[in-house]
Short mmCIF file of C-alpha atoms in Angstrom, two decimals:
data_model
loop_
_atom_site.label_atom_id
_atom_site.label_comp_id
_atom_site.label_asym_id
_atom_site.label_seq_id
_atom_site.Cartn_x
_atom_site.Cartn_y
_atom_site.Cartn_z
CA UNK G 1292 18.96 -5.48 1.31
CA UNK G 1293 15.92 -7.39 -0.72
CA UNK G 1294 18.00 -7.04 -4.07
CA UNK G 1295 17.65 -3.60 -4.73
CA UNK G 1296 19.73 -1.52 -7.08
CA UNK G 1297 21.68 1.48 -5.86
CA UNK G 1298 19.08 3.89 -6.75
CA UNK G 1299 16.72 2.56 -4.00
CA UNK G 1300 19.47 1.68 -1.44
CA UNK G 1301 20.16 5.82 -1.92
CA UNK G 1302 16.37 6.75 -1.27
CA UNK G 1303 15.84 3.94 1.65
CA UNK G 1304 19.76 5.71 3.21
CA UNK G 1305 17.60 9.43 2.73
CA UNK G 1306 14.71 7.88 4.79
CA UNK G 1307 16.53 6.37 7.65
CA UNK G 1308 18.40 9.56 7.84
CA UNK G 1309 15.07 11.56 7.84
CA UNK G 1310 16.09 13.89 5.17
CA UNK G 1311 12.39 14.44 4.12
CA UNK G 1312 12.83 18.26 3.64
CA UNK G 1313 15.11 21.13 3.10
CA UNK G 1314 15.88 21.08 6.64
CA UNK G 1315 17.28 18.36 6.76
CA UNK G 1316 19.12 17.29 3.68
CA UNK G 1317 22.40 16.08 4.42
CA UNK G 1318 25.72 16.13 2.69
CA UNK G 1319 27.64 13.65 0.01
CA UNK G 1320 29.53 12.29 2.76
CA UNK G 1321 26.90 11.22 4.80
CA UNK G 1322 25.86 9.12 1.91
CA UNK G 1323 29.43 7.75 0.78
CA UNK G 1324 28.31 4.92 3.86
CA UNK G 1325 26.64 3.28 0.73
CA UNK G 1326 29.96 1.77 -0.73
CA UNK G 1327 29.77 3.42 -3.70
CA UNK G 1328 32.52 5.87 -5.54
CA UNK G 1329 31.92 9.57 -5.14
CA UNK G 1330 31.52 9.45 -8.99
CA UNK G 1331 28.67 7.12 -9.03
CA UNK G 1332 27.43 8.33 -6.62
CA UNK G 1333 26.78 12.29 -8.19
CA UNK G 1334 25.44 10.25 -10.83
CA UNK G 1335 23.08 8.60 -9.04
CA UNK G 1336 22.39 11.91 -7.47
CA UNK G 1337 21.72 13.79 -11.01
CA UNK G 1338 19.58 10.92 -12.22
CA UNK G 1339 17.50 11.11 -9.01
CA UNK G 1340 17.03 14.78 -9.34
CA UNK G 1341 16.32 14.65 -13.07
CA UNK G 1342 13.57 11.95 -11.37
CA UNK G 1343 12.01 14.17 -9.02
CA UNK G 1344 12.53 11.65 -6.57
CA UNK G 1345 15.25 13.95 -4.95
CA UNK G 1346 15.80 17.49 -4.30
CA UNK G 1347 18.66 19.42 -3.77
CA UNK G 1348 19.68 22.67 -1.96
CA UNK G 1349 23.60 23.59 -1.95
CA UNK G 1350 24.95 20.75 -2.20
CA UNK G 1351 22.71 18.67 0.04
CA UNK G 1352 19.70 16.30 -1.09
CA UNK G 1353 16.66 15.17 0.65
CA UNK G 1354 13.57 13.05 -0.61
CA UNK G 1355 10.94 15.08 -2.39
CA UNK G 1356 7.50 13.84 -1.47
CA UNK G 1357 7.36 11.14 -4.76
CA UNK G 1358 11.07 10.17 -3.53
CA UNK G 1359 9.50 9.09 -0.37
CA UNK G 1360 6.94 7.16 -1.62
CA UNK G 1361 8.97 5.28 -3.32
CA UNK G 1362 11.71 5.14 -0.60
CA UNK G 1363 8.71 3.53 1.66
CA UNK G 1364 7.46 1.27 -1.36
CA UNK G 1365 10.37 -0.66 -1.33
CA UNK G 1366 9.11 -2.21 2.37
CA UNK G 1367 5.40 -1.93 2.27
CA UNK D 872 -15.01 3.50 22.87
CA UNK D 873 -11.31 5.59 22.69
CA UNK D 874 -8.94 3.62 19.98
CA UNK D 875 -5.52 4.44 19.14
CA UNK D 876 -4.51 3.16 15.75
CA UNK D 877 -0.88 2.51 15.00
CA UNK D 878 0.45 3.18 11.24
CA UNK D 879 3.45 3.68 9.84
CA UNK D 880 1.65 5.59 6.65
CA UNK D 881 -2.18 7.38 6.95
CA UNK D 882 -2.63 10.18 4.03
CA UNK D 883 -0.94 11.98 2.29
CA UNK D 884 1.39 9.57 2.62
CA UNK D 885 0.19 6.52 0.83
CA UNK D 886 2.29 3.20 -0.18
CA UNK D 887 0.09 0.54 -0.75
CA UNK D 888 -3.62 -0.40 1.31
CA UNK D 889 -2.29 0.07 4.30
CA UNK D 890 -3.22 4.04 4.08
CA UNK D 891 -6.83 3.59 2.81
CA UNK D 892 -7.47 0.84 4.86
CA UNK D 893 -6.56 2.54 8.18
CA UNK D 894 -7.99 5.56 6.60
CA UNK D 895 -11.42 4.26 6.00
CA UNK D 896 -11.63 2.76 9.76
CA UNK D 897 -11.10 5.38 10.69
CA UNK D 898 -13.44 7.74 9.69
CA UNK D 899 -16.17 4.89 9.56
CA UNK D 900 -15.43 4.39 13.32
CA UNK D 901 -15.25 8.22 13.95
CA UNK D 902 -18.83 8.10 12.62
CA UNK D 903 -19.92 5.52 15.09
CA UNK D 904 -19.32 8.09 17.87
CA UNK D 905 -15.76 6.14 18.35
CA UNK D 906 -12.85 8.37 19.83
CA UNK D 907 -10.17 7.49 17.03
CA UNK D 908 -6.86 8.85 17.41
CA UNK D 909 -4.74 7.88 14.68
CA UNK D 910 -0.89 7.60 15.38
CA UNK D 911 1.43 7.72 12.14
CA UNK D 912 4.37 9.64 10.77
CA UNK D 913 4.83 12.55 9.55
CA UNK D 914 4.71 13.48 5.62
CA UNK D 915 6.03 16.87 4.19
CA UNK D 916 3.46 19.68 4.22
CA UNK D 917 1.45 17.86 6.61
CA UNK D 918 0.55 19.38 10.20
CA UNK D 919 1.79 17.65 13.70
CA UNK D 920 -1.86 17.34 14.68
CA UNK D 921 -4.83 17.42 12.47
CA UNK D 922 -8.76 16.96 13.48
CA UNK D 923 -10.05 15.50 10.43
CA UNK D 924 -13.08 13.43 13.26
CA UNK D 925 -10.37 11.12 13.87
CA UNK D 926 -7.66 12.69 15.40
CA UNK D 927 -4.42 12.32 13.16
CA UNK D 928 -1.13 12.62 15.19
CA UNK D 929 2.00 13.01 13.04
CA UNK D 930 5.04 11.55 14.23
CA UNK D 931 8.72 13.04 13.64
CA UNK D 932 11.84 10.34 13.99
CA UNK D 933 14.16 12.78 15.44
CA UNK D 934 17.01 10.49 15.58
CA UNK D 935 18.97 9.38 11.99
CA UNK D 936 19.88 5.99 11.45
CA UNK D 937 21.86 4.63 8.61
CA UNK D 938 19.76 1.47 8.88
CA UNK D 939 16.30 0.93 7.77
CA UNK D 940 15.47 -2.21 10.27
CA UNK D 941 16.87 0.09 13.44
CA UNK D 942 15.10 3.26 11.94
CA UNK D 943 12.33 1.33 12.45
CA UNK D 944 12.45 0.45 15.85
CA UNK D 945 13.44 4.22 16.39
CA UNK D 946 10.04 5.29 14.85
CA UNK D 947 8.76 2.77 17.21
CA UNK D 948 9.90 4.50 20.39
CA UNK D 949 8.65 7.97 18.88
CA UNK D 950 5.41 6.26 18.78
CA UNK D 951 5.50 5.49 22.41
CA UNK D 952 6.47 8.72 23.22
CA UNK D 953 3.74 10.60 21.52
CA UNK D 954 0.95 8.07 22.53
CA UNK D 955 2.18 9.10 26.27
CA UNK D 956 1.32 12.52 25.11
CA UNK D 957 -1.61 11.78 23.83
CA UNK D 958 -3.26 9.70 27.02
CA UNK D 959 -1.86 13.40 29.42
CA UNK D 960 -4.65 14.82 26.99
CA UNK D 961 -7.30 13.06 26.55
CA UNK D 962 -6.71 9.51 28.81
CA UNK D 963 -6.53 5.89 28.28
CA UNK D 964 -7.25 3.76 25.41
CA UNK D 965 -9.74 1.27 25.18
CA UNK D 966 -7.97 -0.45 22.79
CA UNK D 967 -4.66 -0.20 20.68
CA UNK D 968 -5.18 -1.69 16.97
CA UNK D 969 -1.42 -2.08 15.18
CA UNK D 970 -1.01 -2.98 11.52
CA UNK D 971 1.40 -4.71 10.28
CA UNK D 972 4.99 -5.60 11.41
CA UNK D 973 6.28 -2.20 11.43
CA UNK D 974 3.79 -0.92 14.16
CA UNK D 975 4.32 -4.45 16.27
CA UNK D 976 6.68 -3.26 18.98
CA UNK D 977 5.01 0.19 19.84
CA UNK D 978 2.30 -1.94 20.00
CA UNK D 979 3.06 -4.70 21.93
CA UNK D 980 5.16 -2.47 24.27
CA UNK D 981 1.92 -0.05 24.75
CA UNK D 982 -0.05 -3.40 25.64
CA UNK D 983 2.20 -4.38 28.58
CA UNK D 984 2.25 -0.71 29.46
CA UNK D 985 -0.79 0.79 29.47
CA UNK D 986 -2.55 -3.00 30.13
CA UNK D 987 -4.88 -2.45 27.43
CA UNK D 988 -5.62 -5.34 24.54
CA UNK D 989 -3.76 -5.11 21.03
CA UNK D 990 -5.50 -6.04 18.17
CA UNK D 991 -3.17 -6.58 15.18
CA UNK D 992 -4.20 -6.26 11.15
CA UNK D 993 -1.69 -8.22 8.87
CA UNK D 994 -2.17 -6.92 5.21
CA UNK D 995 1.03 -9.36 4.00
CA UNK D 996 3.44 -11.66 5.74
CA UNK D 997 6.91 -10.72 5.11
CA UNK D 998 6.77 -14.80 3.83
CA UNK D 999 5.14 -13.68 0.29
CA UNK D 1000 6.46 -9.96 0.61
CA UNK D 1001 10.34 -11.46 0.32
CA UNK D 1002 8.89 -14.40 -1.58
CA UNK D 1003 10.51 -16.73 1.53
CA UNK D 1004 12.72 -16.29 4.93
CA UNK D 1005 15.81 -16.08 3.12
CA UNK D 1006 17.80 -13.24 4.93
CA UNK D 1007 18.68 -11.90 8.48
CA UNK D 1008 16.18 -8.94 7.88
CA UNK D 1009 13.13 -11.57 6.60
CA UNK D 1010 13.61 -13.86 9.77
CA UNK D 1011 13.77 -11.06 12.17
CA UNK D 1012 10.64 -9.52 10.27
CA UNK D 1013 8.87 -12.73 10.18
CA UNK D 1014 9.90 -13.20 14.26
CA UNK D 1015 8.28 -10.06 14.85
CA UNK D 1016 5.29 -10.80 12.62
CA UNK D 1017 4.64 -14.06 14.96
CA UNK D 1018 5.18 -11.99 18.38
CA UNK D 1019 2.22 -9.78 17.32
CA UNK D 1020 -0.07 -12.32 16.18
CA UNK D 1021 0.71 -14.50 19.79
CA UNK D 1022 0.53 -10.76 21.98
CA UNK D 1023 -2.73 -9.84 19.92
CA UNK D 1024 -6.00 -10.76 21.38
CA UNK D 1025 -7.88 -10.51 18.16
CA UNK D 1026 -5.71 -11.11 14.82
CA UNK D 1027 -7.45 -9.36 11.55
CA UNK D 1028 -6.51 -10.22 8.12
CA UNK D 1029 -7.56 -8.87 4.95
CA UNK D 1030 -8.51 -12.11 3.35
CA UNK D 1031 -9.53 -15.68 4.00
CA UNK D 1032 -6.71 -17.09 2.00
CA UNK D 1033 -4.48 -14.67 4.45
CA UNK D 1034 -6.10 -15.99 7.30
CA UNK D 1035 -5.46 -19.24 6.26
CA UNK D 1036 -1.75 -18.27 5.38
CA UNK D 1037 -1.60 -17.09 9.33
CA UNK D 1038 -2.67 -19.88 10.60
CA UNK D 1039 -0.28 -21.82 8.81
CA UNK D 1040 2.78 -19.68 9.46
CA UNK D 1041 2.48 -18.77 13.16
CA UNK D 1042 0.37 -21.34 14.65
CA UNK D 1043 -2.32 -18.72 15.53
CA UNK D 1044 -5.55 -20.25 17.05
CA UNK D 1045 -8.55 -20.43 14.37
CA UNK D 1046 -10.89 -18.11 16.80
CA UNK D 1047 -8.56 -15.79 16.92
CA UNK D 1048 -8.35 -14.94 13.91
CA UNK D 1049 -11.22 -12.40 12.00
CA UNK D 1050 -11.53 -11.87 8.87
CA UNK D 1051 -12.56 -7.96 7.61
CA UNK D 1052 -11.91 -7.07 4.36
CA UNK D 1053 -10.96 -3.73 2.82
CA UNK D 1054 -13.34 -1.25 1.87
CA UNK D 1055 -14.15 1.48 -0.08
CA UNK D 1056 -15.99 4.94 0.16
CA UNK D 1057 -18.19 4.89 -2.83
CA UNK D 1058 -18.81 8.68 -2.46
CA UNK D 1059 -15.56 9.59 -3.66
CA UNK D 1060 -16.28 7.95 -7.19
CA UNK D 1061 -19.55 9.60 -7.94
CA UNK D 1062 -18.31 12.28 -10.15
CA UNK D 1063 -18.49 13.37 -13.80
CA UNK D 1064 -15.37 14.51 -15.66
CA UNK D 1065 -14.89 15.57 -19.27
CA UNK D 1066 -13.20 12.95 -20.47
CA UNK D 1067 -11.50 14.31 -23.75
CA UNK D 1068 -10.32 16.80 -21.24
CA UNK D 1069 -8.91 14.51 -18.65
CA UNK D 1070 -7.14 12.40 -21.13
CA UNK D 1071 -5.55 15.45 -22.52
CA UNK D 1072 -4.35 16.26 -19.25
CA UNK D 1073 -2.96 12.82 -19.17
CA UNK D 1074 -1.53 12.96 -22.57
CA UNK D 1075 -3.68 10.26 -23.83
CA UNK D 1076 -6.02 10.92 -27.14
CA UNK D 1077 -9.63 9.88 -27.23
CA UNK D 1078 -9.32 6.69 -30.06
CA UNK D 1079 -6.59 5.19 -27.60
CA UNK D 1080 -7.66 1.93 -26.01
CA UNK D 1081 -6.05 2.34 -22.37
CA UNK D 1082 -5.69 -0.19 -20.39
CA UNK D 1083 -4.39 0.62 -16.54
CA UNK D 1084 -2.46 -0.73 -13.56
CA UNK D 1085 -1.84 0.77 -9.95
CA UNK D 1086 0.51 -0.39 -7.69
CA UNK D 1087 4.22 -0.87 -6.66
CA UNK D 1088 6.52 -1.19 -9.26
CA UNK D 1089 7.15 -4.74 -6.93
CA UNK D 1090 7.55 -8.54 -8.05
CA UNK D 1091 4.61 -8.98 -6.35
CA UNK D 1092 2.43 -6.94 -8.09
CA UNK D 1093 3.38 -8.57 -11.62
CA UNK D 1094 3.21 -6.06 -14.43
CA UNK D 1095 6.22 -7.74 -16.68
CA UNK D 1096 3.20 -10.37 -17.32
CA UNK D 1097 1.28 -7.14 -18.17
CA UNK D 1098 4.50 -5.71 -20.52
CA UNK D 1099 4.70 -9.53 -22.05
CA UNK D 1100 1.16 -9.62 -22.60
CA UNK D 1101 1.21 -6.31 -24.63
CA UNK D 1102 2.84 -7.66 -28.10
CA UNK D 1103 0.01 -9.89 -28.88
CA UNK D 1104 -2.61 -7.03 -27.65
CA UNK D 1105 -1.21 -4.26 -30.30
CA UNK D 1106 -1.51 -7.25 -32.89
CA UNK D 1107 -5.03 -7.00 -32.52
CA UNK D 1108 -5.43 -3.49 -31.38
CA UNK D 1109 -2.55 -1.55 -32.25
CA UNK D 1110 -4.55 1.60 -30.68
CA UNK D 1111 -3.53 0.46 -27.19
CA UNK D 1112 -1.42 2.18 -24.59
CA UNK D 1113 -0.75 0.72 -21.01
CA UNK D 1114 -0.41 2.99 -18.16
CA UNK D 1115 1.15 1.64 -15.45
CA UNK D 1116 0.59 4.21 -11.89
CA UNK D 1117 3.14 3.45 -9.29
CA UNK D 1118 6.86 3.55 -7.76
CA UNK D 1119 9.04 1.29 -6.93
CA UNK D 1120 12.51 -0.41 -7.58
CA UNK D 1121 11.59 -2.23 -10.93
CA UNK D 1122 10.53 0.88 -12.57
CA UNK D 1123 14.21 0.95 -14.72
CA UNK D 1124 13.57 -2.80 -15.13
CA UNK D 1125 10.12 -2.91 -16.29
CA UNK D 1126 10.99 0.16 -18.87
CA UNK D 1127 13.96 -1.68 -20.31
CA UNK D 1128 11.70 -5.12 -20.84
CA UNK D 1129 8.90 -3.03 -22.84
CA UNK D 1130 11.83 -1.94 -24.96
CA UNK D 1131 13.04 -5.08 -24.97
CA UNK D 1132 9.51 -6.32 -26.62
CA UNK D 1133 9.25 -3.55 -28.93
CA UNK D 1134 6.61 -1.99 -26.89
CA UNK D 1135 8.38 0.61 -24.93
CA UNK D 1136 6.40 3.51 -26.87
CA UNK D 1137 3.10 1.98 -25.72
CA UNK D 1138 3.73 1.77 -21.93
CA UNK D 1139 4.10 4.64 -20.17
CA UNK D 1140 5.11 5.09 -16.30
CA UNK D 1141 3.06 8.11 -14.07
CA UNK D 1142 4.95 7.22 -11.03
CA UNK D 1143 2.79 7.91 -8.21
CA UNK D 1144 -0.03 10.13 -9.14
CA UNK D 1145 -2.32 12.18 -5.85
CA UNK D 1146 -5.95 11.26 -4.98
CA UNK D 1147 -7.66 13.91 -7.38
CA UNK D 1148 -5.43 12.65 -10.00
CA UNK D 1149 -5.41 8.56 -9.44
CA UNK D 1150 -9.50 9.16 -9.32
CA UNK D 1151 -9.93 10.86 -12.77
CA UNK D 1152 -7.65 8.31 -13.97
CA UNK D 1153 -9.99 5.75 -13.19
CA UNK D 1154 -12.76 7.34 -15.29
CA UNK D 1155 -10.94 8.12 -18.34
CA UNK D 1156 -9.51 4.28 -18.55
CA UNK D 1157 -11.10 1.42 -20.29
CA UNK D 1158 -9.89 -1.27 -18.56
CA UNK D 1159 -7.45 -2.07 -15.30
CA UNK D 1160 -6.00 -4.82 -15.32
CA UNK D 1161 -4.35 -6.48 -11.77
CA UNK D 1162 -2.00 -9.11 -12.88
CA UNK D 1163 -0.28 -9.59 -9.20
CA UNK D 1164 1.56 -12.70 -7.95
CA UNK D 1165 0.28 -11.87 -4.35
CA UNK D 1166 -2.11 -9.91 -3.36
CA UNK D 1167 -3.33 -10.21 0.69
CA UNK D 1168 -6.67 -8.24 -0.83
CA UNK D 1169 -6.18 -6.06 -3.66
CA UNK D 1170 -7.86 -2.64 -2.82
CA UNK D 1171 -7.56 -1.67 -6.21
CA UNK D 1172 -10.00 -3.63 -7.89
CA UNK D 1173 -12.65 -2.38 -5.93
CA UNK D 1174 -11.26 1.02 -6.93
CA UNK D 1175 -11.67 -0.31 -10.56
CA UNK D 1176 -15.44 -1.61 -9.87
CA UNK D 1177 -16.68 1.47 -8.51
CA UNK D 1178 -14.79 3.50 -10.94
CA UNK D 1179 -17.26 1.37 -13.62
CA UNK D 1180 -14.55 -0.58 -15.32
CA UNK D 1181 -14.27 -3.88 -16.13
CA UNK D 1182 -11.51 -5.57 -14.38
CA UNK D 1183 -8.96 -8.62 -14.93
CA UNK D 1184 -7.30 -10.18 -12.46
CA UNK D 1185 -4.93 -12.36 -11.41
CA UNK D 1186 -6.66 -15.74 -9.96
CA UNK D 1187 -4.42 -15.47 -5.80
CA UNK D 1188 -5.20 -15.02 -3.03
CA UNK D 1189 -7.60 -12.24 -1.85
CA UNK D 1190 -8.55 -11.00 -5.21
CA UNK D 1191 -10.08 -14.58 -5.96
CA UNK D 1192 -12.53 -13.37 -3.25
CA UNK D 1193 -13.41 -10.44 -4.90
CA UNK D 1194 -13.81 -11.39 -8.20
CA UNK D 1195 -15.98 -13.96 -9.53
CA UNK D 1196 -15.09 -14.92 -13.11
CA UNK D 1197 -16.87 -13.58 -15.86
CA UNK D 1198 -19.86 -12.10 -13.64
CA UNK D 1199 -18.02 -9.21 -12.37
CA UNK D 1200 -14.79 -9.16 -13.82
CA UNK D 1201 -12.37 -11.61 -15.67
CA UNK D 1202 -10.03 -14.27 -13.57
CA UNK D 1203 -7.19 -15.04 -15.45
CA UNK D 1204 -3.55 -17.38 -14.43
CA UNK D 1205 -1.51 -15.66 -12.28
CA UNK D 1206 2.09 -15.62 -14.35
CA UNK D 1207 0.98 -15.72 -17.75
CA UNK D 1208 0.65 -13.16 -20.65
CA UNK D 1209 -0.87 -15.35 -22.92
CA UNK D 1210 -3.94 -15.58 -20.69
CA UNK D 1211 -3.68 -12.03 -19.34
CA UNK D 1212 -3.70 -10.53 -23.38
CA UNK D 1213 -6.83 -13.06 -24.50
CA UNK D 1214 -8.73 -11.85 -21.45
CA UNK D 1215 -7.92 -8.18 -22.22
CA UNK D 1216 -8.54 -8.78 -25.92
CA UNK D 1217 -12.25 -10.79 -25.56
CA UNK D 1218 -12.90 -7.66 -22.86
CA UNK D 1219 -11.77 -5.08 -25.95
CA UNK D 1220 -13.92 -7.14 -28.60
CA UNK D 1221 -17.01 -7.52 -26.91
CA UNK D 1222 -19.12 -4.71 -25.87
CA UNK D 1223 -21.87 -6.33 -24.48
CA UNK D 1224 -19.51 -9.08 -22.40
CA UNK D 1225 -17.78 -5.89 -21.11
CA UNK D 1226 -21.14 -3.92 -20.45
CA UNK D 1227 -21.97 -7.05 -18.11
CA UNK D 1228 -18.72 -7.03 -16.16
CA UNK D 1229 -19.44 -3.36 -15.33
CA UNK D 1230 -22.52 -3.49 -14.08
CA UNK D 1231 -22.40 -6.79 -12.16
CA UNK D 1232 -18.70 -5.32 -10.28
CA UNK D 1233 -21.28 -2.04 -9.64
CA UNK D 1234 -23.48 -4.31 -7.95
CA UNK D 1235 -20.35 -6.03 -5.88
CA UNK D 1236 -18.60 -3.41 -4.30
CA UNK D 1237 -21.27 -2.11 -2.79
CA UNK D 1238 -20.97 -5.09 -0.34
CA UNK D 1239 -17.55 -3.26 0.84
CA UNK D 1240 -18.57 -0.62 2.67
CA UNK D 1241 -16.55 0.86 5.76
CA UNK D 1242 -19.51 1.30 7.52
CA UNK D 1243 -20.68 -2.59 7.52
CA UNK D 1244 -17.01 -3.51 8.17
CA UNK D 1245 -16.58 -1.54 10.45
CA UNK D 1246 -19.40 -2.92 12.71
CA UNK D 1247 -17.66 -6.62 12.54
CA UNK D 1248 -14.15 -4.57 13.41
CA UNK D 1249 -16.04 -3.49 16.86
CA UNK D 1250 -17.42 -6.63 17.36
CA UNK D 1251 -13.44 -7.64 17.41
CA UNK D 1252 -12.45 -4.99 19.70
CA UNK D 1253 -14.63 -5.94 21.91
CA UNK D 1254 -14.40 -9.64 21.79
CA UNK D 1255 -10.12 -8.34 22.51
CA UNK D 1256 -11.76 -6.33 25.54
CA UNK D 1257 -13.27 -9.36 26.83
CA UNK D 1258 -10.74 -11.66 26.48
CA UNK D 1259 -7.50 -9.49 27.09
CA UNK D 1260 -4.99 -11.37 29.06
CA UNK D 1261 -1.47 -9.41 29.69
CA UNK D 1262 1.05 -12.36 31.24
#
């Protein structure tokens, strides 16, 4: 997908799945679809969220409003 | 006249010129006793429904895909949906105006519908955007890109070069194709700030030369040249500090290549900064600097000119149109630092050469006003009225 790193293919995965706010932030698993390790992945996670580009509320993450920008930037 | 404008981003939610562009119409055409009902999607913290004179109807994608390209036809059929809403309410369009690929379908399909002529805005081609149709996802893009310019009555582009690029690409007919060029509400620049202040705020000191950039962190937009420009600029004026405003998938790689050059202390990332904010920015800056590889228009430079800076740009496409070398900013090679940091340097050095770029880009961009644009816009819409065919 256009060369992007796994950072980006995790934000562009949030958008698709709509998880723009609390409401709708969705679990590890539903993000595992990536290919990637469940390690890398919560690393990914914890550099998003140090970031601000993602948000988290027990255990599920959702775009915060910069995270969507740049979710959207990658296909504008 | 009723017009229903399809976007897939109006403010808050801002990604590149789509947003101001559809935003400016908008309220220019609201002004011209136009019913404008703006169809986009939704944003956190933003309402459903808002009456801002045009009437701004938020969009939720209720359905979850784990694909971006199906997402996007999903957003599509939410758009249909809601536009059904919105014609119970207050009736048929006169005219549905799309822009760019990611609107096409709800906007061809609303055509056929409702019978009622599409006018389509490209602000890129997915051609330059992917730099080539090298993928599944670019030709689809690019098939979709040639079914809206071919349903379209009236095809708008940004730029003559662009229109020339569309004519090329999908075979449209010359006539159909009208040119109207971003704009800009000058109103929203005509503020004073205390700049010590502001920089503060910013974290930049008041002996600092700063030298800005705004856009995607995207190959398109070009700021390594910017980074590899930035060695030979501190040799001259080591009091210099690049701020580069913007997201986007290069950030990590753009960081690591000013460390790279030794210049990683002088470059420093905002990410994506709010109105209020991106504004005083302007003011407090010396010079901004637009050192794209493509650029359909370049909304950003007349940003620059109004904000009364001097600007350098990259000689492509659109911004070729709005700058004129050395009267009201500085033209330099697209894809070279060497030429990018003399440019910025002779701009630096010489206050009365920079005095004269400010003035003369004052003068320009007030040629770019919504309002005048917006009358050739309606002379499109109904030129699509007249000549709507729906076989």
């Amino acid at each position: 997908m256009r060369g992007l790193n796994n950072k980006f293919k995790l934000l562009s995965l949030l958008l698709t799945l709509n998880a723009t706010n609390i409401d709708k932030a969705v679990e590890v698993d539903k993000l595992l679809n990536l290919g990637l390790a469940l390690s890398e992945l919560e690393s990914l996670t914890k550099e998003l969220l140090k970031d601000n580009l993602i948000l988290s509320k027990d255990g599920a993450y959702y775009l915060s409003p910069s995270g969507l920008l740049a979710a959207l930037s990658i296909f504008s | 006249m009723r017009i229903f404008i399809l976007s897939w981003e109006y403010p808050p939610r801002i990604v590149g010129g789509i947003s101001r562009h559809v935003e400016g119409i908008a309220e220019a055409l609201n002004k011209m006793k136009n019913e404008v009902h703006i169809i986009t999607l939704d944003f956190p913290n933003t309402p459903d429904f808002e009456d801002r004179g045009a009437l701004i109807h938020r969009v939720k994608v209720e359905i979850p895909s784990q694909d971006f390209y199906r997402w996007v036809f999903l957003f599509n059929h939410f758009f249909e949906k809601r536009v059904g809403y919105i014609i119970n309410k207050y009736g048929k369009p006169n005219i549905i105006h799309a822009h760019d690929w990611l609107t096409a379908i709800a906007g061809i399909n609303l055509k056929h519908l409702l019978r009622v002529p599409l006018v389509f805005t490209f602000h890129s081609t997915e051609s330059k955007r992917a730099m080539g149709i090298k993928s599944e996802e670019s030709r689809m893009i690019y098939s979709i890109e040639w079914w809206a310019s071919f349903e379209a009555t009236r095809v708008i582009t940004v730029s003559h070069s662009m229109k020339d690029e569309i004519i090329y690409l999908y075979n449209v007919p010359p006539e159909k194709v009208k040119v109207i060029p971003n704009g800009i509400n000058l109103s929203k620049f005509n503020f004073s700030l205390d700049r010590s202040a502001v920089r503060k705020y910013f974290g930049l000191s008041d002996n600092e030369i700063v030298l800005l950039a705004v856009g995607r962190l995207t190959w398109q937009k070009g700021f390594d040249n910017l980074i590899k420009a930035m060695p030979l600029i501190l040799q001259r004026f080591y009091n210099t500090k690049l701020i580069i405003v913007g997201e986007g998938h290069l950030r990590r790689d753009l960081k690591t290549l000013a460390y790279q050059l030794g210049v990683g202390d002088k470059v420093r990332f905002y990410g994506f900064l709010n109105d209020d904010d991106l504004l005083k920015m302007y003011k407090v800056t010396d010079i901004l600097t637009i050192p794209s590889n493509y650029e359909p228009f370049g909304i950003v430079a007349l940003e620059g000119m109004a904000s009364g800076l001097p600007i350098i740009v990259s000689g492509v496409d659109g911004l070729k149109e709005i700058v004129q070398n050395d009267i009201n900013g500085v033209v330099v090679y697209p894809n070279d630092p060497n030429n990018l940091a003399n440019a910025i340097i002779k701009v630096i050095s010489d206050r009365e050469y920079y005095n004269w770029l400010v003035k003369n880009a004052h003068e320009r961009v007030k040629k770019f006003s919504w309002e005048s644009l917006c009358n050739e816009l309606l002379k499109a819409y109904e030129e699509a009225i007249k000549n709507a065919r729906f076989e």
